[in-house]
Coordinates of C-alpha atoms (C1' of nucleotides) in Angstrom, one line a residue:
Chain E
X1360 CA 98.5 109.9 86.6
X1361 CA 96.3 108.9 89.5
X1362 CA 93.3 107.4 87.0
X1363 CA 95.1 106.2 84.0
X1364 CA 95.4 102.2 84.4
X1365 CA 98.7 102.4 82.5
X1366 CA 100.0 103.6 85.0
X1367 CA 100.2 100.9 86.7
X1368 CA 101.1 97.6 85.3
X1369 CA 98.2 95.1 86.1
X1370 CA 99.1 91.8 88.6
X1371 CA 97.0 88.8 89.5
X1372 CA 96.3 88.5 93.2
X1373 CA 95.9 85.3 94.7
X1374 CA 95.2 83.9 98.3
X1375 CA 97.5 80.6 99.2
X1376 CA 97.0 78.9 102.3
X1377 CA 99.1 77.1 104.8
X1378 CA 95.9 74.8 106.4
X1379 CA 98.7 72.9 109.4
X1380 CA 96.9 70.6 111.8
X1381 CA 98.7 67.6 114.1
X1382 CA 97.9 64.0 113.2
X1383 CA 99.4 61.2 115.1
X1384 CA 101.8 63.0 116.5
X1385 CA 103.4 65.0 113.4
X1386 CA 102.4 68.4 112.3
X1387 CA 100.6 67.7 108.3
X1388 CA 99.3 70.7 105.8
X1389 CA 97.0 70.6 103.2
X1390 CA 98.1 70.1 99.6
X1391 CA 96.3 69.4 96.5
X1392 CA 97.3 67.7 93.6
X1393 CA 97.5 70.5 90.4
X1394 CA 95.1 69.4 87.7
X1395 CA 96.6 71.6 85.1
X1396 CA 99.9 73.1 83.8
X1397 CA 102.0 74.6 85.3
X1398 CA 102.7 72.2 87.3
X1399 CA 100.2 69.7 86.7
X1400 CA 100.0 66.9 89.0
X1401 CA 102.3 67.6 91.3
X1402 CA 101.0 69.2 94.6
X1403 CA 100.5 72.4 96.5
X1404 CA 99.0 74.5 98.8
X1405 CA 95.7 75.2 98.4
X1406 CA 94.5 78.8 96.8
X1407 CA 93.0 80.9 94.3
X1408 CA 92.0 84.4 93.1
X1409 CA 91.0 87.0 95.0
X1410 CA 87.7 88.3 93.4
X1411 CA 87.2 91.7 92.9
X1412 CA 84.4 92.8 95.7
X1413 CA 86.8 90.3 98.3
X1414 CA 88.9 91.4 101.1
X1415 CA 91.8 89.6 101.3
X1416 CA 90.9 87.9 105.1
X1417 CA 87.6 87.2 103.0
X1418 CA 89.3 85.7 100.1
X1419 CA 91.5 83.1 102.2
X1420 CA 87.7 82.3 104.6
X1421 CA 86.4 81.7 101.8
X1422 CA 89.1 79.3 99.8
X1423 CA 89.9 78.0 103.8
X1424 CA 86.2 76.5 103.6
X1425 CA 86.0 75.4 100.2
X1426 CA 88.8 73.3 100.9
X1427 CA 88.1 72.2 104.4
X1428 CA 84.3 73.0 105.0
X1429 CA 86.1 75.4 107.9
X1430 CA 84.9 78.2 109.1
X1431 CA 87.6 81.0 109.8
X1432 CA 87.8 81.8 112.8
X1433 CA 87.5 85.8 113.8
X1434 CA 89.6 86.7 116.5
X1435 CA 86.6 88.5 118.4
X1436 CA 84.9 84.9 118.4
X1437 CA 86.6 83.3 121.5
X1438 CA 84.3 80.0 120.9
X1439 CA 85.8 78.1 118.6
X1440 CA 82.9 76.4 117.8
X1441 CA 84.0 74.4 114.5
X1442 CA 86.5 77.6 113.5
X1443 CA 90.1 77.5 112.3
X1444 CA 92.5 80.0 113.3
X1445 CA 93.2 82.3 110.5
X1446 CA 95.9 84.9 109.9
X1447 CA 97.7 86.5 107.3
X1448 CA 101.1 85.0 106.7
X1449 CA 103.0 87.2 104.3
X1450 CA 102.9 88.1 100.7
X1451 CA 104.9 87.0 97.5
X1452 CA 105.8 88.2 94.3
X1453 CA 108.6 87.6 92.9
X1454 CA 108.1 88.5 89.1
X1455 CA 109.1 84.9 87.9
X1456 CA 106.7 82.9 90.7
X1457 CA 104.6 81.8 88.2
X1458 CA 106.0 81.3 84.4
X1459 CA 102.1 82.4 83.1
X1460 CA 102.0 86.2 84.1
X1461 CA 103.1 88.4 87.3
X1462 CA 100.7 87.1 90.3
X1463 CA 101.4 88.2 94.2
X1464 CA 100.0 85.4 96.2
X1465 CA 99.3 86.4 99.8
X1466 CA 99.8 83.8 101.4
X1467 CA 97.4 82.7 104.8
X1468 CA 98.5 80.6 107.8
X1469 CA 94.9 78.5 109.4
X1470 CA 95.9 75.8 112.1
X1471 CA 92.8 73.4 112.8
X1472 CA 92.6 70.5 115.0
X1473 CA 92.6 67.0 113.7
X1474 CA 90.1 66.7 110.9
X1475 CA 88.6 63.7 108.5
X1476 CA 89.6 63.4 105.3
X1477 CA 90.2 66.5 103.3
X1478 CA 87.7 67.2 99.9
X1479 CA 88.8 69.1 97.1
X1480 CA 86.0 69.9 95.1
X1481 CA 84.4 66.5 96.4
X1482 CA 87.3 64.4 95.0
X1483 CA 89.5 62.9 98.0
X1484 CA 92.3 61.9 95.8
X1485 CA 93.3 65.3 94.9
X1486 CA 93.6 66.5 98.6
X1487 CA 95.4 65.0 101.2
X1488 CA 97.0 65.8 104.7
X1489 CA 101.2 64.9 104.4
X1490 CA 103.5 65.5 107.0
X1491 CA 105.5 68.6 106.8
X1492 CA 108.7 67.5 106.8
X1493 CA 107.9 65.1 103.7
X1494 CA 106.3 67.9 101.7
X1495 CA 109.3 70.0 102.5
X1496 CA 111.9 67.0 102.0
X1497 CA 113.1 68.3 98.2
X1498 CA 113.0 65.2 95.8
X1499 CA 113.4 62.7 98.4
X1500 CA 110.8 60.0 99.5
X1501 CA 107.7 59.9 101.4
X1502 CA 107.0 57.1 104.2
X1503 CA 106.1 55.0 102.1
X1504 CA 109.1 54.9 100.2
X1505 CA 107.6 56.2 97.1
X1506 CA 109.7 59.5 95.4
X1507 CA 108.0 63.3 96.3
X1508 CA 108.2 66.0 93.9
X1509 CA 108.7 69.3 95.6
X1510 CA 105.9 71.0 95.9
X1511 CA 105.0 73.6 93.0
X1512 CA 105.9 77.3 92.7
X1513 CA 107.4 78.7 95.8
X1514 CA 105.0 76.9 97.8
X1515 CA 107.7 74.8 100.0
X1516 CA 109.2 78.6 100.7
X1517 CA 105.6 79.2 101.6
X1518 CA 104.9 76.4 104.0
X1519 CA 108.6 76.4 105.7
X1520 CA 107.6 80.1 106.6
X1521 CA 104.1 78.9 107.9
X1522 CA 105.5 76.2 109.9
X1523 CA 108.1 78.6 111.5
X1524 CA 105.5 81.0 112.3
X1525 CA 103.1 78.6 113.7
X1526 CA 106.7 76.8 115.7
X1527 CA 107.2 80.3 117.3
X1528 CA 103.7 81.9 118.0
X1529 CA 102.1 78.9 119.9
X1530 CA 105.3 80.0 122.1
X1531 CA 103.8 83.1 123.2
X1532 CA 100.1 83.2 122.3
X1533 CA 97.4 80.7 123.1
X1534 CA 97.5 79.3 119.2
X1535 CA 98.5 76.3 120.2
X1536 CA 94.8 76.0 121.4
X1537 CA 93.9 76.1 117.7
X1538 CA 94.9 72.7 117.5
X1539 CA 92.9 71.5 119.7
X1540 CA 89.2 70.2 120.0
X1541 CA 86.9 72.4 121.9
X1542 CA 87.4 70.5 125.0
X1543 CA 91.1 68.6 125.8
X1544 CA 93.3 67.5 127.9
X1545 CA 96.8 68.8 129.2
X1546 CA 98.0 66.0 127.9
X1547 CA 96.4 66.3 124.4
X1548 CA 98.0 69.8 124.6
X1549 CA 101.6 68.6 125.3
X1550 CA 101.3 66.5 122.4
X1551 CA 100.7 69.3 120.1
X1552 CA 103.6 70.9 121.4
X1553 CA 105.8 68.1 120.9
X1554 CA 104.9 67.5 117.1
X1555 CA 104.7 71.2 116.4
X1556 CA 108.4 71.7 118.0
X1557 CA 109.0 68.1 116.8
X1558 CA 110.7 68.1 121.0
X1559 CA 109.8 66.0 124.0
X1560 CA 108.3 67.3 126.8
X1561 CA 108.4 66.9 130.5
X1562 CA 104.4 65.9 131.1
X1563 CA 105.2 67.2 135.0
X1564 CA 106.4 70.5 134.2
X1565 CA 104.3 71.5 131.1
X1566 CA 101.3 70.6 133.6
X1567 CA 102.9 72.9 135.9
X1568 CA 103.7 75.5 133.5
X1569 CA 100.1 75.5 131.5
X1570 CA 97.6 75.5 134.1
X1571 CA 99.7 78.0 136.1
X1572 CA 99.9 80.8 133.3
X1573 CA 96.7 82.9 133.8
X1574 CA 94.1 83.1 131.2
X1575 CA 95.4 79.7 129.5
X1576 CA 93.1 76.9 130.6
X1577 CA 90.0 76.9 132.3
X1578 CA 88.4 73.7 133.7
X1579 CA 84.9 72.7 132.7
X1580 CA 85.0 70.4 135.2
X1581 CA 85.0 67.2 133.0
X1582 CA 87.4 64.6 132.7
X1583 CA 88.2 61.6 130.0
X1584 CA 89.5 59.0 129.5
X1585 CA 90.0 58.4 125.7
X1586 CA 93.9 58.5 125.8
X1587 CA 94.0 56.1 128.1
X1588 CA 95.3 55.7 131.6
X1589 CA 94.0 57.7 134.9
X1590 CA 91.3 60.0 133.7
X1591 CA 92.7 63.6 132.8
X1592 CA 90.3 66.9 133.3
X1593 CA 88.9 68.3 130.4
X1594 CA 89.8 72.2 129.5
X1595 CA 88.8 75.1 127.1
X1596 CA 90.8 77.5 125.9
X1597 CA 90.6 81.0 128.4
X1598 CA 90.4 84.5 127.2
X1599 CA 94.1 85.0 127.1
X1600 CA 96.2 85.4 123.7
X1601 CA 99.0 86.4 125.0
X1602 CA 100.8 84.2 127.5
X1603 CA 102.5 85.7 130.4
X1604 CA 105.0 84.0 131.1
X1605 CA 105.6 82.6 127.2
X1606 CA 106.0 78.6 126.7
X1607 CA 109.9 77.9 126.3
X1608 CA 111.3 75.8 123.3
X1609 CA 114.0 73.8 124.5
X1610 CA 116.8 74.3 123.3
X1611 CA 118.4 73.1 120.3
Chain B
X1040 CA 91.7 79.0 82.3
X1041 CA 95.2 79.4 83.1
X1042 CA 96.1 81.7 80.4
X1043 CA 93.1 83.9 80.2
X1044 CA 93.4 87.4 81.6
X1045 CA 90.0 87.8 81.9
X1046 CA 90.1 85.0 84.6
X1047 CA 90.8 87.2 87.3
X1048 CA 90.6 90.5 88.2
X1049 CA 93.5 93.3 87.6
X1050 CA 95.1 94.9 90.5
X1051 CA 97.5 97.7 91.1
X1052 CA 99.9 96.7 93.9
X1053 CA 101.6 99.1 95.5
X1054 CA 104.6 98.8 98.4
X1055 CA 104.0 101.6 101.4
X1056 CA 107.1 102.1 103.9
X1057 CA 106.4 102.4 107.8
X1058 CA 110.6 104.0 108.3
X1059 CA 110.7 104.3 112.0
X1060 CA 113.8 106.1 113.5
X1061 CA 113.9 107.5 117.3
X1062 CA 114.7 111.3 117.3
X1063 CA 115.5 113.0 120.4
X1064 CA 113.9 110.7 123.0
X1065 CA 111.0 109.8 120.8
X1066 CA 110.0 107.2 117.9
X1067 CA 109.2 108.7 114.8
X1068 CA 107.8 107.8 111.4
X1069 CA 108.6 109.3 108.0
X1070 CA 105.8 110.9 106.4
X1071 CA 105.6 112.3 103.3
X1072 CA 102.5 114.7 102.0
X1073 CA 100.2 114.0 99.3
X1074 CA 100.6 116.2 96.0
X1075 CA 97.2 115.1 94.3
X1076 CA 93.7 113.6 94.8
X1077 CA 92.8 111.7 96.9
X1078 CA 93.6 112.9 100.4
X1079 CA 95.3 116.1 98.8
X1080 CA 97.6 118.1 101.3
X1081 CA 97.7 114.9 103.7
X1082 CA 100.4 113.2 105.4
X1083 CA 101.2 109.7 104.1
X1084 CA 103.3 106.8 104.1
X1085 CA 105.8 106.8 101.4
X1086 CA 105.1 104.4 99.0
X1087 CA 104.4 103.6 94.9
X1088 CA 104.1 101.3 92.4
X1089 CA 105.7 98.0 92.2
X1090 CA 107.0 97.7 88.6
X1091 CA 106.4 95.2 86.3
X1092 CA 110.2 93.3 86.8
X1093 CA 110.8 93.6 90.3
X1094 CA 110.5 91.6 93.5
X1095 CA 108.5 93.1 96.4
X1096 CA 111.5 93.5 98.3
X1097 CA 113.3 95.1 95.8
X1098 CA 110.4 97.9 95.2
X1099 CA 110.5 98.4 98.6
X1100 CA 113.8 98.8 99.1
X1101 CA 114.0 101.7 95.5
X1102 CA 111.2 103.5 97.1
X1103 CA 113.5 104.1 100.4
X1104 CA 116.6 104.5 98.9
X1105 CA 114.4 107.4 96.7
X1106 CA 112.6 108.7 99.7
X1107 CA 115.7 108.6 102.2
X1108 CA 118.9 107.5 100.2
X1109 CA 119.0 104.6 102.6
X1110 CA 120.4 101.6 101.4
X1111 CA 118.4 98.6 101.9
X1112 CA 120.1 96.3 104.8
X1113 CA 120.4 92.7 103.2
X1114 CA 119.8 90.4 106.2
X1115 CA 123.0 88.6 105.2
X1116 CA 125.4 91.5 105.6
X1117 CA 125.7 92.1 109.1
X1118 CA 127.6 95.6 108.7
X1119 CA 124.9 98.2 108.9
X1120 CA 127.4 101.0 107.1
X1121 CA 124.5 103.1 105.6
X1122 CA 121.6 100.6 105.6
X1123 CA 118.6 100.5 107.4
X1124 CA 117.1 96.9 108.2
X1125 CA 114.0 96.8 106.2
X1126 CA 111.4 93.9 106.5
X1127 CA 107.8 92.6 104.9
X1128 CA 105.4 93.9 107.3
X1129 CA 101.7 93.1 106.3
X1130 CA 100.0 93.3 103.3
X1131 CA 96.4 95.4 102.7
X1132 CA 93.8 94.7 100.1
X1133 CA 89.8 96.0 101.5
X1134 CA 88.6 96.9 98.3
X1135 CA 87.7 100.6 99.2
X1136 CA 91.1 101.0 100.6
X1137 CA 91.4 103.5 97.5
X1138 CA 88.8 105.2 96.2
X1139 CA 90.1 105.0 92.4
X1140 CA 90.6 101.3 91.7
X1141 CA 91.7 98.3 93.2
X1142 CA 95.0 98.8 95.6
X1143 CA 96.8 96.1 96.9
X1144 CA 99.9 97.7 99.3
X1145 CA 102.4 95.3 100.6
X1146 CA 103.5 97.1 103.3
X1147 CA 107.3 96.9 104.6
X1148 CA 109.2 98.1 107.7
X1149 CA 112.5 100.3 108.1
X1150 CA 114.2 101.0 111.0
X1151 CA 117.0 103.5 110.5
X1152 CA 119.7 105.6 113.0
X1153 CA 118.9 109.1 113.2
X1154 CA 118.9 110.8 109.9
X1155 CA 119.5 114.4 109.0
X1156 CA 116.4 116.1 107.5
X1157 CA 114.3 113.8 104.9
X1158 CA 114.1 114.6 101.2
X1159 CA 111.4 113.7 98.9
X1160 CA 111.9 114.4 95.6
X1161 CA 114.2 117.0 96.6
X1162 CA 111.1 119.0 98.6
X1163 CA 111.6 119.1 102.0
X1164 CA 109.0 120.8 103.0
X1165 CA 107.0 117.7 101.3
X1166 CA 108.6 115.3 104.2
X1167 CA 109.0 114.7 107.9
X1168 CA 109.5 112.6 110.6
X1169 CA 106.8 113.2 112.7
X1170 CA 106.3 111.0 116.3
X1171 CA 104.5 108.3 115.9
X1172 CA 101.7 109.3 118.7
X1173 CA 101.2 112.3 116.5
X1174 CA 100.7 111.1 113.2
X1175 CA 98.1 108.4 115.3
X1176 CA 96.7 111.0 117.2
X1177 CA 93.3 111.7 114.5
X1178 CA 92.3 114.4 114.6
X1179 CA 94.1 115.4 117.2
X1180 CA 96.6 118.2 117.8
X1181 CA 100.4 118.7 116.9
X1182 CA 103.6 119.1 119.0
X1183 CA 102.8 122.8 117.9
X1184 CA 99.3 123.2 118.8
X1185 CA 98.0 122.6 114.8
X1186 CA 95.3 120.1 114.3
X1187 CA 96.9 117.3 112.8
X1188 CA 94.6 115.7 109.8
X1189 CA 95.1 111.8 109.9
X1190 CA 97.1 110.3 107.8
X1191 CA 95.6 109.1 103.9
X1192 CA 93.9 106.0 103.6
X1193 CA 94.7 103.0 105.7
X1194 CA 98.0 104.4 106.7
X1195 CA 97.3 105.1 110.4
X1196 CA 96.4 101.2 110.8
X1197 CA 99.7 100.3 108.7
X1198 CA 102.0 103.0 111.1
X1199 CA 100.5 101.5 113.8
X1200 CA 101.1 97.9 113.0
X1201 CA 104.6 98.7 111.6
X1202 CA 105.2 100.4 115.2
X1203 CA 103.5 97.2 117.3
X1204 CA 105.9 95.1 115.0
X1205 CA 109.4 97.2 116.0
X1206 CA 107.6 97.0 119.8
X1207 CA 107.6 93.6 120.0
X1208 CA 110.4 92.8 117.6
X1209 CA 113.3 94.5 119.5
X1210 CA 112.7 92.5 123.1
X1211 CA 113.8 88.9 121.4
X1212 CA 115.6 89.8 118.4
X1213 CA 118.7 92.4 118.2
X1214 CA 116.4 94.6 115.8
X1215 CA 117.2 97.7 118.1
X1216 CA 120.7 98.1 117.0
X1217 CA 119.4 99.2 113.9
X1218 CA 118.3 102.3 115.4
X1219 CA 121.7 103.1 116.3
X1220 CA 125.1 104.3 114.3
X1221 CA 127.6 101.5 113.5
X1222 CA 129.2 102.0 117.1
X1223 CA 127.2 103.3 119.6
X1224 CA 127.1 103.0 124.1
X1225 CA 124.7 100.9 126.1
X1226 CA 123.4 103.9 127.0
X1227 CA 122.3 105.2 123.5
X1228 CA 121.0 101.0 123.1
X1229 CA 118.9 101.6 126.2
X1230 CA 117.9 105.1 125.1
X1231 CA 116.2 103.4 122.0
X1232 CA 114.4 100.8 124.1
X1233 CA 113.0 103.6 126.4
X1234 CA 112.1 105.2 123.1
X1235 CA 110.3 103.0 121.0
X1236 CA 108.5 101.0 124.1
X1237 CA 107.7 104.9 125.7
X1238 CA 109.1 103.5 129.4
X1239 CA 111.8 104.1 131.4
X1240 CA 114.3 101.3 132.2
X1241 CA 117.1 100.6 134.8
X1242 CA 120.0 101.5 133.5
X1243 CA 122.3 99.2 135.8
X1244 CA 120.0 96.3 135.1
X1245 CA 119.8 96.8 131.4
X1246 CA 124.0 97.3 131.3
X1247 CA 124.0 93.4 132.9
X1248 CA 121.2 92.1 130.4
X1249 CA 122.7 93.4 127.2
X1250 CA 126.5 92.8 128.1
X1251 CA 125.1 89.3 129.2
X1252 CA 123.5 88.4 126.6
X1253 CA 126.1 86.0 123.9
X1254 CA 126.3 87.5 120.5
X1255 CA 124.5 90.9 121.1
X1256 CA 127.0 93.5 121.4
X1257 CA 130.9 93.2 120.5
X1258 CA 133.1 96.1 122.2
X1259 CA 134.9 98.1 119.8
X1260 CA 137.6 98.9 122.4
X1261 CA 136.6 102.3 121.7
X1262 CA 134.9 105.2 124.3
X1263 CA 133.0 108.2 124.2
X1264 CA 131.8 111.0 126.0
X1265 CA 128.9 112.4 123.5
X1266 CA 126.3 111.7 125.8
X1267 CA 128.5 113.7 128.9
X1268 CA 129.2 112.3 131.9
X1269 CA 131.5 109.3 132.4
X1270 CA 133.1 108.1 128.8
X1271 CA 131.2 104.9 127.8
X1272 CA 132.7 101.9 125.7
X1273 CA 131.7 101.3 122.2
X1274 CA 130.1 98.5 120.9
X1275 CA 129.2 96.9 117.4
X1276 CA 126.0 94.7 116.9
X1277 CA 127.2 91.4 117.6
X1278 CA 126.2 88.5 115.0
X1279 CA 123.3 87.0 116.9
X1280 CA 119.5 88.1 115.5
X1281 CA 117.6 85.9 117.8
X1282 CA 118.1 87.1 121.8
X1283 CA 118.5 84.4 124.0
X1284 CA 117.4 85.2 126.8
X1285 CA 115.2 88.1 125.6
X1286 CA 114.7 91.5 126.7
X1287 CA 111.5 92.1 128.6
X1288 CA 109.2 94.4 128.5
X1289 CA 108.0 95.9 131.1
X1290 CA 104.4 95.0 132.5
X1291 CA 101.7 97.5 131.5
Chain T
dA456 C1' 96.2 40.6 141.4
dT457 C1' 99.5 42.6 138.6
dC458 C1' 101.1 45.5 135.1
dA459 C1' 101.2 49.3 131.9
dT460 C1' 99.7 53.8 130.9
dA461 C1' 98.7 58.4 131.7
dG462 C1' 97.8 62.2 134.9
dT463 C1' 98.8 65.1 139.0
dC464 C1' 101.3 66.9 143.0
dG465 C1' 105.9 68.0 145.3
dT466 C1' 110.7 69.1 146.0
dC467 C1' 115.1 70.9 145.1
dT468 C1' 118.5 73.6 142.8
dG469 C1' 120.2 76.9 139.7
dC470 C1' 119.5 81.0 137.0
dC471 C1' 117.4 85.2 135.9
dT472 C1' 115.2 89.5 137.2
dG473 C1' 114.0 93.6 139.6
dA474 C1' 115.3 96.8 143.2
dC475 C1' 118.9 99.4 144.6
dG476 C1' 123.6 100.7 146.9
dA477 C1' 128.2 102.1 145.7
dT478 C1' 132.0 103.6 142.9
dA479 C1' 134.2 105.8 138.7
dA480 C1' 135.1 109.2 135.3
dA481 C1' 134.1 113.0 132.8
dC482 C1' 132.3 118.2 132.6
dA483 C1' 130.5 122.7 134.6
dC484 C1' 130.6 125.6 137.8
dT485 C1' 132.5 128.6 141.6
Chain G
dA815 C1' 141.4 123.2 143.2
dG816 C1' 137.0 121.9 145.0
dT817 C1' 132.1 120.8 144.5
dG818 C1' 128.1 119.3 142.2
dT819 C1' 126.0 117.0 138.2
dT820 C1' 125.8 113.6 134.9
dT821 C1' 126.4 109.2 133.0
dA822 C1' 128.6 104.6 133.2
dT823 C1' 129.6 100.4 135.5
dC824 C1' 130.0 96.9 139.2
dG825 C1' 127.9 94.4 143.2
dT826 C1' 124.5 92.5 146.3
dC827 C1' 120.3 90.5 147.7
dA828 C1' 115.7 88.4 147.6
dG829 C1' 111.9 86.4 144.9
dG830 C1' 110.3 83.7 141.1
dC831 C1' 110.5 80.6 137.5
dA832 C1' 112.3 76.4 135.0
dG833 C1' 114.5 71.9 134.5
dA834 C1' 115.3 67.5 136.7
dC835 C1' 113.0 64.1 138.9
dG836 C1' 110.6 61.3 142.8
dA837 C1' 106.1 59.9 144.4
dC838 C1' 101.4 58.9 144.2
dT839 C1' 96.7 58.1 141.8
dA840 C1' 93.3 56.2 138.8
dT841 C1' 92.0 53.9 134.9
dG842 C1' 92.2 49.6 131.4
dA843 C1' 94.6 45.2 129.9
dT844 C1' 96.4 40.6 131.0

DNA sequence: ATCATAGTCGTCTGCCTGACGATAAACACT
DNA sequence: AGTGTTTATCGTCAGGCAGACGACTATGAT
């Protein structure tokens, strides 16, 4: 059995990605517009085949910055020069995902801080950043008033899983960091909070509670003045990944 | 493009199983050894081929019920009669993972009560459960004083990520009842926590956390006196899955 | 000068936690 | 029957953290 390839019955494998980033103050993802049946123009998250020499971390890098012009971010590279976070989210394969032929899409959560516009393949008006709560919002309107398809495949499942695990990580890790330029402000990092978790926050207390956790922030001493207001100190993200104590989502 | 299968590359996708139960005082794994090339004679993780109509889930959930006679523990039925809660854990895909062709393994996670002896295939002596430090231990040295070969292929990384997943899982979800029988003390609850996080806790102070704590544990009315000493009350995992507050771990 | 905006520091109160004393109810001895 | 052991359960107390919110600061806009 172990060498005969009909053994086995053969599957497509294919990297999706959840790219999320926060854009006046609402938490967007990447979708492209489908150029081809099934499917065709309607949009969806961004992936492709996994080739055959290609990890599967290497696979969603490598779409990430074809996509994006990204680079993924390893977890050992705590300078986040002009890197995207980049984790696996989970995998899917139900045999009827795709009406063509069996294909398991692993799909891949990346967060990235605010970014210009999107390319896909070099044409702008096949890629765009949308809100997640329009692309999730099942046949009803965008804000411009105009009608949304849902996206294609499974890929709303895909996303709502994405933006649940981004909602509940940047609870206990650093990730919310990821959204983040190199150098920001406590206040730019409520504000990420408050459009991931969609929640407003008390400025005094999250001040309190995020330079008071150990390893979060660390001051390089700068300050600005680009949101306004008295000028705010300028922070990188520390070594730490795993808060202690964690962030708390308010309550429903 | 779309319909042409020599557009991408085949895979074989498997499903392993990390089945993590706590035996006498200690968490351990369900390994089953390797009848043929590669990694002959070695422990593994269960595990086989997804088939050509079926969801991942579902393989994962035939390959326990064929390695354990566990039934599958749909997240919608709260009464755990025979089943064991069974999850997607992480899915694997390095192209050398396995030396004959291209394997990718959607790994899933069990957590099951105390079983009697494990049967694959009917051959016992072809199945285990092993503690987990022993089956990560490579090339270390068995309860028993054998060297212990480590596990086949990538299935010591797998064990161990399925293991940090139940570690973290149980202290804000109410994941450790599944460890347990349908009715079981606070003291055999607390027992598992000691178990699968390898410290010991208070037992007063965990009593007041998990009677405390809204929609974890519903008394039965019941008591027993299987563990000796004082008769305890029963209790039935409440509805909640989400622990609010959680359970904390203690610091390293 | 005045206002609006955003940032930062304090205070107070209630809740949760960890440490630990005390009591209760079974069993195993002698 | 009494005594010790084991496990379960209830209480108390001090420290720490979180939410609510007042106060003050430093900038740009009018």
């Amino acid at each position: 059995m172990p060498y005969d390839p009909s053994a086995f019955p053969p599957f497509a494998v294919t990297v999706d990605l959840v790219v999320l980033t926060v854009r006046r103050h609402s938490l967007c993802a990447l979708a492209v517009r489908r150029g081809e049946p099934p499917f065709q123009g309607r949009w969806a998250l961004p992936g492709g085949f996994v080739r055959d020499d290609e990890d599967l971390s290497q696979a969603a890098a490598r779409e990430l910055a074809e996509e994006t012009g990204l680079c993924a971010h390893d977890p050992a590279a705590p300078a986040q020069d002009n890197g995207a976070h980049l984790e696996q989210l989970a995998t899917y394969g139900d045999p009827k995902r795709d009406p063509r032929m069996r294909v398991v899409s692993v799909a891949h959560l990346a967060l990235a801080p605010d970014l210009p516009a999107p390319r896909a393949g070099g044409d702008a008006s096949n890629a765009r950043w949308a809100p997640v709560e329009e692309l999730l919002a099942q046949g009803g309107y965008g804000r411009d008033g105009e009608p949304v398809a849902p996206l294609a495949f499974d890929h709303a499942q895909i996303l709502a899983d994405g933006v649940e695990r981004a909602r509940s990580k940047i609870e206990y890790s650093s990730l919310a960091t990821a959204f983040c330029p190199p150098e920001f402000t406590v206040g730019e990092l409520r504000r990420v909070y408050e459009a991931v978790w969609g929640v407003a926050l008390d400025p005094r207390n999250f001040h309190r509670k995020v330079t008071g956790t150990p390893g979060f922030l660390v001051p390089t001493g700068g300050t600005t003045t680009r949101q306004g207001g008295r000028p705010a100190q300028l922070f990188r993200a520390g070594g730490a990944t795993l808060l202690n104590p964690p962030m708390l989502r308010p309550e429903v």
